[in-house]
Amino acid sequence: KEDLEYLREIMGVMQHHDAITGTEKQHVSDDYDRILYDAILGGVKTAGAALRKLTNLPNGEFESCLRLNISECAFTKDGADNVVVTLYNPLAHTTKQYVRVPVRNENYQVTDEKGRVVASEVVPVPAEVLALEFRDSSTQHELVFKASVDKIGSYYIKKVDGKESSNGVRIISQPKQNAETYD
Amino acid sequence: DEETVVQTSLIKLVLDNKTGLLKRVEMNGVSENIEQSYGLYRTYDSGAYVFRQYNQGDFVIQKDGVEFTVYDGALVKEVHQRFSDYISQVIRISEDKPYVEFEWLVGPIPVEEDFGTEVVTVFSSEIASDGVFYTDSNGRELIRREKDKREDFSPELAVQPTSGNYYPITSRIALQDSKKRLALLNDRAQGGSSMKDGQIELMLHRRLVRDDGYGVGEALNEQKYGQPMIARGKLFLILNAADESTSAEREAEKEFHLPLWKFFSRNTGSTTAA
């Protein structure tokens, strides 16, 4: 409750018109980042506690990757072998959405809760994103699969030999002639 | 050899190999020539509160020589395009999804000593919109806008003809004629307009050098760790027949603003659940 109350307080601060529109001074923006980050971490703890009860993973870590916006996740950067992705659907109906998980360029198999193989593929992260300063360079690809989630669903990712997987992507067009090769 | 075609069962995209730009979109039974590129406004008096173009002739749009690579998977097809040292994007279509996704990456924007730069993306179609376009009212209903017009008075737009037509876009901007409708959904509040018939523009990122004197007291030049800000975001494009409902836009908007939340754990037991 303490963590949730703090998140509520910070969300209250974020209703200020400067926070909404971005017309705050830089040091205020930096402070908004700081407190919002703290509040989100507390929210993740609460969500983890709930998911440990609601899923069949009573010891699950339920880590949230806050750098997915730059296709980076500390949890998968050293390999996405035997990783469970638990998805929470905030919509009031079942939804099918594509999930992207930063991974190394290896072969993976994704299975759903019933052990059925789910089609997946590995696509490269754009070179311009890889070049971002402060970004860890170990994950240069993203594993993509289509998830169907009612409220909560889990998908299991396992590293496999190339023969077992067909998640490669065909490059059908190279950069134009005389263009700098960036892939 | 003049075109590259990328398609799923619902959407077909055609790229011009010479320019490297998107040139046609086919979806929902409608085909339309849509060219998409980026433009730059060079601004002097722009600040956190206003967008004010310095010289109306300054707008530069990248129309040629865009490098691109296509990644063709069974689930997703991606076109990675590089427009300049600080503008790139991925055009993405996914199997069974009735929208085209544009994931843009802009920054760090270069600036001059006295001039800032504001980056927009421009979608140009042949839809005869006749100066009329629609923008959302704080994410809810759409409001009709008409270029160079106001509902209750005659505006004086000679000094700032572009920014005088800019409106806040918090969820979508659209235009249509009697046959086709083009809508763009965004993931954050931006400014946008339709300066020509069939054309939609959205301002994605700004880096300015002067304060506009309206209160904040700092130039809009956001930095982190001493580096100018790089922004990454998404737009969804939906093209359909004008007489169809806008339900596709509303469905896509839900996925945009309420995506699945992801949590990661190690699988210490069996790979399948009970």
Short mmCIF file of C-alpha atoms in Angstrom, two decimals:
data_model
loop_
_atom_site.label_atom_id
_atom_site.label_comp_id
_atom_site.label_asym_id
_atom_site.label_seq_id
_atom_site.Cartn_x
_atom_site.Cartn_y
_atom_site.Cartn_z
CA LYS A 1 0.00 0.00 0.00
CA GLU A 2 2.92 2.31 0.76
CA ASP A 3 4.32 1.86 -2.76
CA LEU A 4 0.92 2.35 -4.36
CA GLU A 5 0.27 5.46 -2.30
CA TYR A 6 3.60 6.92 -3.43
CA LEU A 7 2.75 6.10 -7.07
CA ARG A 8 -0.61 7.87 -6.63
CA GLU A 9 1.11 10.93 -5.16
CA ILE A 10 3.60 11.12 -8.03
CA MET A 11 0.85 10.67 -10.60
CA GLY A 12 -0.84 13.63 -8.89
CA VAL A 13 2.28 15.73 -9.38
CA MET A 14 2.37 14.65 -13.03
CA GLN A 15 -1.01 16.29 -13.62
CA HIS A 16 0.63 19.71 -13.38
CA HIS A 17 0.25 21.58 -16.65
CA ASP A 18 4.02 21.94 -17.05
CA ALA A 19 4.50 18.18 -16.71
CA ILE A 20 1.72 17.48 -19.22
CA THR A 21 3.01 19.87 -21.88
CA GLY A 22 6.75 19.81 -21.21
CA THR A 23 6.99 23.51 -20.38
CA GLU A 24 8.86 22.91 -17.12
CA LYS A 25 12.46 23.99 -16.61
CA GLN A 26 15.15 21.39 -17.25
CA HIS A 27 15.96 20.77 -13.58
CA VAL A 28 12.24 20.27 -12.88
CA SER A 29 12.08 17.80 -15.78
CA ASP A 30 15.05 15.94 -14.28
CA ASP A 31 13.26 15.82 -10.92
CA TYR A 32 10.07 14.52 -12.57
CA ASP A 33 12.15 11.74 -14.13
CA ARG A 34 13.63 10.90 -10.72
CA ILE A 35 10.38 10.69 -8.78
CA LEU A 36 8.43 8.99 -11.56
CA TYR A 37 11.16 6.36 -11.90
CA ASP A 38 11.05 5.71 -8.13
CA ALA A 39 7.27 5.45 -8.20
CA ILE A 40 7.30 3.02 -11.14
CA LEU A 41 9.80 0.76 -9.33
CA GLY A 42 7.44 0.63 -6.35
CA GLY A 43 4.56 -0.17 -8.71
CA VAL A 44 6.55 -3.02 -10.24
CA LYS A 45 7.08 -4.47 -6.75
CA THR A 46 3.34 -4.40 -6.13
CA ALA A 47 2.60 -5.90 -9.54
CA GLY A 48 5.15 -8.67 -8.85
CA ALA A 49 3.50 -9.49 -5.53
CA ALA A 50 0.13 -9.75 -7.27
CA LEU A 51 1.47 -11.86 -10.14
CA ARG A 52 3.12 -14.31 -7.72
CA LYS A 53 -0.37 -15.07 -6.46
CA LEU A 54 -2.20 -14.97 -9.77
CA THR A 55 0.20 -17.07 -11.85
CA ASN A 56 1.75 -20.48 -11.34
CA LEU A 57 5.14 -18.85 -10.73
CA PRO A 58 5.12 -18.36 -6.94
CA ASN A 59 8.83 -17.50 -6.96
CA GLY A 60 8.81 -15.43 -10.17
CA GLU A 61 10.85 -12.23 -10.25
CA PHE A 62 8.44 -10.39 -12.59
CA GLU A 63 10.96 -7.82 -13.62
CA SER A 64 9.85 -4.91 -15.73
CA CYS A 65 12.26 -3.71 -18.43
CA LEU A 66 12.04 0.06 -18.42
CA ARG A 67 14.39 0.45 -21.37
CA LEU A 68 12.32 -1.43 -23.93
CA ASN A 69 11.85 1.93 -25.66
CA ILE A 70 15.45 1.55 -26.85
CA SER A 71 15.03 -2.21 -27.42
CA GLU A 72 17.09 -3.07 -24.37
CA CYS A 73 16.32 -5.30 -21.39
CA ALA A 74 18.80 -6.17 -18.65
CA PHE A 75 16.91 -9.40 -18.00
CA THR A 76 17.52 -10.80 -21.49
CA LYS A 77 20.82 -9.18 -22.42
CA ASP A 78 22.90 -12.19 -21.33
CA GLY A 79 20.64 -14.61 -23.15
CA ALA A 80 16.93 -15.24 -23.29
CA ASP A 81 17.14 -18.95 -22.48
CA ASN A 82 14.37 -20.25 -20.22
CA VAL A 83 12.72 -16.90 -19.79
CA VAL A 84 9.04 -16.51 -18.99
CA VAL A 85 7.28 -13.41 -20.27
CA THR A 86 4.12 -12.75 -18.31
CA LEU A 87 1.72 -10.40 -20.03
CA TYR A 88 -0.99 -8.38 -18.39
CA ASN A 89 -3.76 -7.16 -20.66
CA PRO A 90 -5.27 -3.87 -19.40
CA LEU A 91 -8.10 -4.03 -21.95
CA ALA A 92 -11.50 -5.39 -20.97
CA HIS A 93 -11.42 -8.06 -23.67
CA THR A 94 -8.99 -10.61 -25.09
CA THR A 95 -6.39 -8.99 -27.29
CA LYS A 96 -3.84 -10.28 -29.77
CA GLN A 97 -0.73 -8.16 -29.90
CA TYR A 98 2.82 -8.60 -31.08
CA VAL A 99 5.38 -8.83 -28.29
CA ARG A 100 8.99 -7.78 -28.86
CA VAL A 101 11.76 -9.01 -26.57
CA PRO A 102 15.37 -7.80 -26.96
CA VAL A 103 17.62 -10.83 -27.52
CA ARG A 104 20.94 -11.89 -28.98
CA ASN A 105 20.95 -13.13 -32.56
CA GLU A 106 20.25 -16.78 -31.75
CA ASN A 107 17.44 -19.26 -32.36
CA TYR A 108 14.54 -19.41 -29.99
CA GLN A 109 11.37 -21.35 -29.50
CA VAL A 110 8.35 -19.73 -27.89
CA THR A 111 5.64 -21.83 -26.27
CA ASP A 112 2.40 -20.85 -24.63
CA GLU A 113 1.00 -22.01 -21.29
CA LYS A 114 -0.20 -25.26 -22.82
CA GLY A 115 3.17 -26.05 -24.34
CA ARG A 116 2.10 -25.25 -27.88
CA VAL A 117 4.76 -23.72 -30.09
CA VAL A 118 4.00 -20.12 -31.01
CA ALA A 119 5.35 -18.74 -34.29
CA SER A 120 8.19 -16.29 -33.70
CA GLU A 121 10.99 -14.59 -35.54
CA VAL A 122 14.11 -12.59 -34.80
CA VAL A 123 14.49 -9.17 -36.43
CA PRO A 124 17.44 -6.80 -36.18
CA VAL A 125 17.23 -3.61 -34.13
CA PRO A 126 17.81 -0.59 -36.40
CA ALA A 127 21.46 0.44 -36.63
CA GLU A 128 20.61 3.95 -35.45
CA VAL A 129 19.14 2.57 -32.22
CA LEU A 130 22.17 0.31 -31.68
CA ALA A 131 24.39 3.36 -32.01
CA LEU A 132 22.68 5.21 -29.17
CA GLU A 133 25.05 6.27 -26.46
CA PHE A 134 24.44 4.64 -23.04
CA ARG A 135 22.77 1.66 -24.71
CA ASP A 136 24.14 -1.78 -23.94
CA SER A 137 25.23 -3.34 -27.22
CA SER A 138 24.79 -7.02 -26.39
CA THR A 139 21.23 -7.37 -27.68
CA GLN A 140 21.11 -6.38 -31.33
CA HIS A 141 17.89 -8.18 -32.22
CA GLU A 142 14.33 -8.54 -31.07
CA LEU A 143 12.34 -11.75 -30.78
CA VAL A 144 8.82 -11.13 -32.09
CA PHE A 145 5.78 -13.29 -31.44
CA LYS A 146 2.05 -12.80 -31.42
CA ALA A 147 0.46 -13.18 -28.02
CA SER A 148 -3.20 -13.75 -27.32
CA VAL A 149 -4.06 -12.66 -23.79
CA ASP A 150 -7.35 -12.59 -21.94
CA LYS A 151 -6.20 -11.03 -18.66
CA ILE A 152 -2.86 -12.60 -17.78
CA GLY A 153 -0.84 -14.93 -19.97
CA SER A 154 2.64 -16.44 -19.87
CA TYR A 155 4.92 -17.30 -22.75
CA TYR A 156 8.05 -19.41 -22.42
CA ILE A 157 11.21 -18.62 -24.38
CA LYS A 158 13.86 -21.27 -24.88
CA LYS A 159 17.06 -21.19 -26.89
CA VAL A 160 17.20 -23.96 -29.51
CA ASP A 161 19.42 -25.21 -32.32
CA GLY A 162 18.92 -23.55 -35.68
CA LYS A 163 17.26 -26.69 -37.05
CA GLU A 164 14.46 -26.62 -34.48
CA SER A 165 13.54 -23.02 -35.15
CA SER A 166 12.44 -21.16 -38.20
CA ASN A 167 12.54 -17.66 -36.75
CA GLY A 168 14.97 -16.17 -39.23
CA VAL A 169 13.99 -13.21 -41.35
CA ARG A 170 14.84 -12.90 -45.03
CA ILE A 171 16.49 -9.69 -46.19
CA ILE A 172 14.87 -8.96 -49.52
CA SER A 173 16.50 -5.68 -50.31
CA GLN A 174 19.93 -4.37 -49.55
CA PRO A 175 20.69 -0.66 -49.24
CA LYS A 176 20.84 1.05 -52.58
CA GLN A 177 23.99 1.23 -54.64
CA ASN A 178 26.65 3.57 -53.27
CA ALA A 179 24.77 3.77 -50.02
CA GLU A 180 26.60 3.21 -46.80
CA THR A 181 25.96 -0.30 -45.52
CA TYR A 182 24.55 -0.11 -42.06
CA ASP A 183 23.12 -3.55 -41.43
CA ASP B 1 13.36 -2.83 -60.42
CA GLU B 2 11.73 0.50 -59.84
CA GLU B 3 9.64 -0.61 -56.89
CA THR B 4 9.94 -2.72 -53.80
CA VAL B 5 6.72 -4.31 -52.60
CA VAL B 6 6.24 -5.33 -48.98
CA GLN B 7 2.96 -6.95 -48.02
CA THR B 8 0.97 -8.92 -45.52
CA SER B 9 -2.44 -10.49 -46.09
CA LEU B 10 -4.07 -7.13 -45.20
CA ILE B 11 -1.67 -4.42 -46.35
CA LYS B 12 0.54 -3.77 -49.35
CA LEU B 13 3.25 -1.11 -49.28
CA VAL B 14 5.12 0.04 -52.36
CA LEU B 15 8.47 1.80 -52.05
CA ASP B 16 10.18 3.78 -54.78
CA ASN B 17 13.67 2.31 -55.19
CA LYS B 18 15.02 5.58 -56.59
CA THR B 19 13.91 7.88 -53.79
CA GLY B 20 13.83 5.22 -51.09
CA LEU B 21 10.46 6.56 -49.95
CA LEU B 22 7.08 4.99 -49.42
CA LYS B 23 4.92 5.77 -52.44
CA ARG B 24 1.74 3.69 -52.23
CA VAL B 25 -0.41 2.03 -49.57
CA GLU B 26 -3.14 -0.54 -50.22
CA MET B 27 -5.39 -1.68 -47.37
CA ASN B 28 -9.07 -2.14 -46.53
CA GLY B 29 -9.85 -2.38 -50.24
CA VAL B 30 -8.44 1.08 -50.90
CA SER B 31 -5.28 2.01 -52.79
CA GLU B 32 -3.72 5.46 -52.47
CA ASN B 33 -0.47 7.09 -53.50
CA ILE B 34 1.02 8.17 -50.20
CA GLU B 35 4.51 9.59 -50.04
CA GLN B 36 6.02 9.96 -46.62
CA SER B 37 9.11 11.93 -45.71
CA TYR B 38 10.52 14.36 -43.16
CA GLY B 39 10.74 18.13 -43.12
CA LEU B 40 12.63 20.69 -41.08
CA TYR B 41 11.52 24.13 -39.94
CA ARG B 42 14.27 26.61 -39.19
CA THR B 43 12.98 28.80 -36.40
CA TYR B 44 14.18 31.88 -34.57
CA ASP B 45 11.49 33.03 -32.13
CA SER B 46 10.05 29.60 -31.43
CA GLY B 47 10.04 28.59 -27.79
CA ALA B 48 8.44 26.16 -25.38
CA TYR B 49 5.06 27.91 -25.80
CA VAL B 50 4.99 28.85 -29.48
CA PHE B 51 6.04 27.51 -32.86
CA ARG B 52 7.03 30.42 -35.05
CA GLN B 53 8.71 29.85 -38.38
CA TYR B 54 11.52 32.26 -39.31
CA ASN B 55 11.26 32.23 -43.07
CA GLN B 56 8.38 30.60 -44.90
CA GLY B 57 10.74 29.38 -47.60
CA ASP B 58 12.92 27.49 -45.15
CA PHE B 59 10.97 24.27 -45.00
CA VAL B 60 13.17 21.54 -46.41
CA ILE B 61 11.86 18.08 -47.13
CA GLN B 62 13.99 15.05 -47.82
CA LYS B 63 12.81 13.70 -51.14
CA ASP B 64 15.59 11.55 -52.44
CA GLY B 65 18.36 9.08 -51.77
CA VAL B 66 16.93 7.53 -48.64
CA GLU B 67 18.76 4.31 -47.80
CA PHE B 68 16.53 1.41 -46.91
CA THR B 69 16.64 -2.27 -46.08
CA VAL B 70 13.64 -4.59 -46.00
CA TYR B 71 13.36 -7.44 -43.51
CA ASP B 72 10.73 -9.89 -44.65
CA GLY B 73 9.48 -12.27 -41.99
CA ALA B 74 6.37 -14.40 -41.88
CA LEU B 75 4.94 -12.37 -38.98
CA VAL B 76 6.38 -8.92 -39.48
CA LYS B 77 7.82 -7.02 -42.40
CA GLU B 78 10.06 -4.07 -41.64
CA VAL B 79 11.53 -1.35 -43.82
CA HIS B 80 14.46 0.34 -42.09
CA GLN B 81 15.03 3.79 -43.58
CA ARG B 82 17.79 6.27 -42.87
CA PHE B 83 16.96 9.85 -43.84
CA SER B 84 19.96 11.67 -42.34
CA ASP B 85 22.45 11.46 -39.49
CA TYR B 86 19.68 12.25 -37.04
CA ILE B 87 16.47 11.00 -38.67
CA SER B 88 15.64 7.35 -39.25
CA GLN B 89 12.57 5.17 -39.04
CA VAL B 90 11.13 1.69 -39.34
CA ILE B 91 7.96 1.14 -41.34
CA ARG B 92 6.38 -2.01 -39.96
CA ILE B 93 3.42 -4.13 -41.01
CA SER B 94 2.41 -7.18 -39.04
CA GLU B 95 0.29 -10.13 -40.10
CA ASP B 96 -3.41 -9.62 -39.17
CA LYS B 97 -2.90 -6.03 -38.02
CA PRO B 98 -4.90 -3.45 -40.03
CA TYR B 99 -2.51 -0.52 -39.65
CA VAL B 100 0.94 0.60 -40.81
CA GLU B 101 3.33 1.42 -38.01
CA PHE B 102 6.01 4.11 -38.34
CA GLU B 103 8.61 3.98 -35.58
CA TRP B 104 10.66 7.16 -35.82
CA LEU B 105 13.96 8.08 -34.20
CA VAL B 106 14.92 11.76 -34.28
CA GLY B 107 17.92 13.45 -32.69
CA PRO B 108 20.25 14.83 -31.61
CA ILE B 109 18.94 17.70 -33.75
CA PRO B 110 21.71 20.06 -34.89
CA VAL B 111 21.13 23.77 -34.28
CA GLU B 112 22.76 26.97 -35.39
CA GLU B 113 23.87 29.77 -33.11
CA ASP B 114 20.69 31.79 -33.64
CA PHE B 115 18.30 29.27 -35.15
CA GLY B 116 16.55 26.22 -33.82
CA THR B 117 15.30 23.24 -35.82
CA GLU B 118 11.91 21.57 -35.62
CA VAL B 119 11.43 18.20 -37.29
CA VAL B 120 8.13 17.13 -38.84
CA THR B 121 7.00 14.06 -40.74
CA VAL B 122 4.83 14.65 -43.79
CA PHE B 123 2.37 12.25 -45.44
CA SER B 124 1.28 13.42 -48.90
CA SER B 125 -1.66 11.76 -50.64
CA GLU B 126 -3.95 12.57 -53.56
CA ILE B 127 -7.03 12.71 -51.35
CA ALA B 128 -9.01 15.85 -52.30
CA SER B 129 -9.51 17.12 -48.76
CA ASP B 130 -10.28 20.66 -49.90
CA GLY B 131 -8.55 22.32 -46.96
CA VAL B 132 -10.52 20.37 -44.37
CA PHE B 133 -8.97 18.07 -41.80
CA TYR B 134 -9.93 16.66 -38.42
CA THR B 135 -8.04 16.68 -35.13
CA ASP B 136 -9.03 15.14 -31.83
CA SER B 137 -10.32 17.04 -28.85
CA ASN B 138 -8.10 15.81 -26.04
CA GLY B 139 -8.25 12.22 -27.31
CA ARG B 140 -12.02 12.16 -27.63
CA GLU B 141 -14.25 13.38 -30.45
CA LEU B 142 -12.85 14.79 -33.68
CA ILE B 143 -13.14 18.48 -34.47
CA ARG B 144 -13.39 19.78 -38.03
CA ARG B 145 -10.59 22.20 -38.96
CA GLU B 146 -10.36 24.25 -42.13
CA LYS B 147 -7.09 25.68 -43.34
CA ASP B 148 -6.78 29.47 -42.79
CA LYS B 149 -10.23 29.58 -41.21
CA ARG B 150 -11.71 29.93 -37.75
CA GLU B 151 -15.26 29.18 -36.74
CA ASP B 152 -16.08 32.62 -35.29
CA PHE B 153 -13.69 35.18 -36.76
CA SER B 154 -11.40 35.94 -39.67
CA PRO B 155 -7.83 35.23 -38.62
CA GLU B 156 -4.81 37.24 -39.73
CA LEU B 157 -2.40 34.54 -40.79
CA ALA B 158 -0.09 36.42 -43.15
CA VAL B 159 2.79 36.58 -40.67
CA GLN B 160 2.69 32.96 -39.55
CA PRO B 161 0.73 30.95 -42.14
CA THR B 162 2.03 27.57 -40.94
CA SER B 163 1.84 27.80 -37.17
CA GLY B 164 -1.49 29.61 -37.53
CA ASN B 165 -2.82 26.34 -38.89
CA TYR B 166 -1.22 24.10 -36.26
CA TYR B 167 -3.46 22.23 -33.82
CA PRO B 168 -2.74 19.96 -30.87
CA ILE B 169 -2.88 16.30 -31.86
CA THR B 170 -3.18 14.16 -28.76
CA SER B 171 -4.50 11.01 -30.41
CA ARG B 172 -5.22 11.42 -34.13
CA ILE B 173 -5.43 13.62 -37.20
CA ALA B 174 -7.40 12.65 -40.30
CA LEU B 175 -8.57 13.88 -43.68
CA GLN B 176 -10.86 12.50 -46.33
CA ASP B 177 -12.70 13.08 -49.57
CA SER B 178 -15.84 11.36 -50.83
CA LYS B 179 -13.97 8.06 -51.42
CA LYS B 180 -11.00 7.69 -49.10
CA ARG B 181 -10.02 8.53 -45.56
CA LEU B 182 -6.47 8.77 -44.18
CA ALA B 183 -5.87 8.83 -40.43
CA LEU B 184 -2.70 9.08 -38.39
CA LEU B 185 -2.62 8.04 -34.74
CA ASN B 186 0.17 9.20 -32.45
CA ASP B 187 1.58 7.88 -29.19
CA ARG B 188 2.06 11.29 -27.52
CA ALA B 189 0.76 14.83 -27.81
CA GLN B 190 2.21 16.60 -30.85
CA GLY B 191 1.44 19.56 -33.08
CA GLY B 192 0.06 18.91 -36.52
CA SER B 193 -1.65 20.35 -39.55
CA SER B 194 -2.67 19.88 -43.15
CA MET B 195 -0.98 22.62 -45.15
CA LYS B 196 -1.91 21.18 -48.56
CA ASP B 197 -4.86 19.13 -49.75
CA GLY B 198 -4.27 15.45 -49.01
CA GLN B 199 -1.29 16.21 -46.81
CA ILE B 200 -0.82 15.64 -43.08
CA GLU B 201 2.16 16.79 -41.07
CA LEU B 202 3.09 16.10 -37.46
CA MET B 203 5.84 17.80 -35.48
CA LEU B 204 7.90 15.07 -33.81
CA HIS B 205 10.83 16.78 -32.12
CA ARG B 206 12.19 20.29 -31.55
CA ARG B 207 15.50 21.77 -30.45
CA LEU B 208 15.54 25.52 -29.94
CA VAL B 209 18.11 28.09 -28.93
CA ARG B 210 16.00 31.01 -27.67
CA ASP B 211 13.40 31.44 -24.98
CA ASP B 212 10.13 32.86 -26.32
CA GLY B 213 9.69 35.08 -23.25
CA TYR B 214 6.32 33.61 -22.27
CA GLY B 215 7.31 32.22 -18.91
CA VAL B 216 9.54 29.19 -18.81
CA GLY B 217 12.71 31.28 -18.99
CA GLU B 218 14.75 28.59 -20.76
CA ALA B 219 15.22 27.64 -24.39
CA LEU B 220 13.55 24.35 -25.30
CA ASN B 221 16.78 22.42 -25.63
CA GLU B 222 16.35 19.32 -23.53
CA GLN B 223 19.50 17.52 -22.50
CA LYS B 224 20.36 14.39 -20.58
CA TYR B 225 23.89 13.70 -19.31
CA GLY B 226 24.98 16.74 -21.31
CA GLN B 227 23.66 15.31 -24.57
CA PRO B 228 20.81 16.76 -26.65
CA MET B 229 17.68 14.63 -26.41
CA ILE B 230 16.98 11.85 -28.91
CA ALA B 231 13.30 10.95 -29.24
CA ARG B 232 11.76 7.70 -30.45
CA GLY B 233 8.05 7.16 -30.99
CA LYS B 234 5.36 5.60 -33.12
CA LEU B 235 2.62 6.60 -35.52
CA PHE B 236 -0.09 4.33 -36.89
CA LEU B 237 -1.48 4.97 -40.38
CA ILE B 238 -4.94 3.74 -41.33
CA LEU B 239 -6.37 4.09 -44.84
CA ASN B 240 -9.94 3.08 -45.58
CA ALA B 241 -13.04 3.95 -47.54
CA ALA B 242 -14.65 7.23 -46.51
CA ASP B 243 -18.07 5.68 -45.99
CA GLU B 244 -16.78 3.09 -43.53
CA SER B 245 -16.94 3.67 -39.80
CA THR B 246 -13.87 4.77 -37.92
CA SER B 247 -13.91 1.65 -35.76
CA ALA B 248 -10.50 0.53 -37.09
CA GLU B 249 -9.00 3.77 -35.73
CA ARG B 250 -10.61 3.26 -32.33
CA GLU B 251 -9.44 -0.38 -32.13
CA ALA B 252 -5.87 0.58 -33.06
CA GLU B 253 -5.95 3.39 -30.53
CA LYS B 254 -6.71 0.93 -27.74
CA GLU B 255 -3.64 -1.13 -28.55
CA PHE B 256 -1.60 2.05 -28.81
CA HIS B 257 -2.51 3.41 -25.41
CA LEU B 258 -3.18 0.18 -23.53
CA PRO B 259 -0.55 -2.23 -24.79
CA LEU B 260 0.22 -5.51 -23.02
CA TRP B 261 2.38 -4.99 -19.92
CA LYS B 262 5.42 -7.30 -19.90
CA PHE B 263 7.07 -8.90 -16.88
CA PHE B 264 10.13 -11.13 -17.12
CA SER B 265 11.02 -14.14 -14.97
CA ARG B 266 13.42 -17.10 -15.12
CA ASN B 267 11.77 -20.40 -15.84
CA THR B 268 13.16 -22.67 -13.16
CA GLY B 269 10.72 -25.52 -13.69
CA SER B 270 9.12 -27.11 -16.68
CA THR B 271 8.79 -25.06 -19.83
CA THR B 272 5.07 -25.63 -19.77
CA ALA B 273 2.59 -24.61 -17.17
CA ALA B 274 0.03 -26.76 -15.45
#
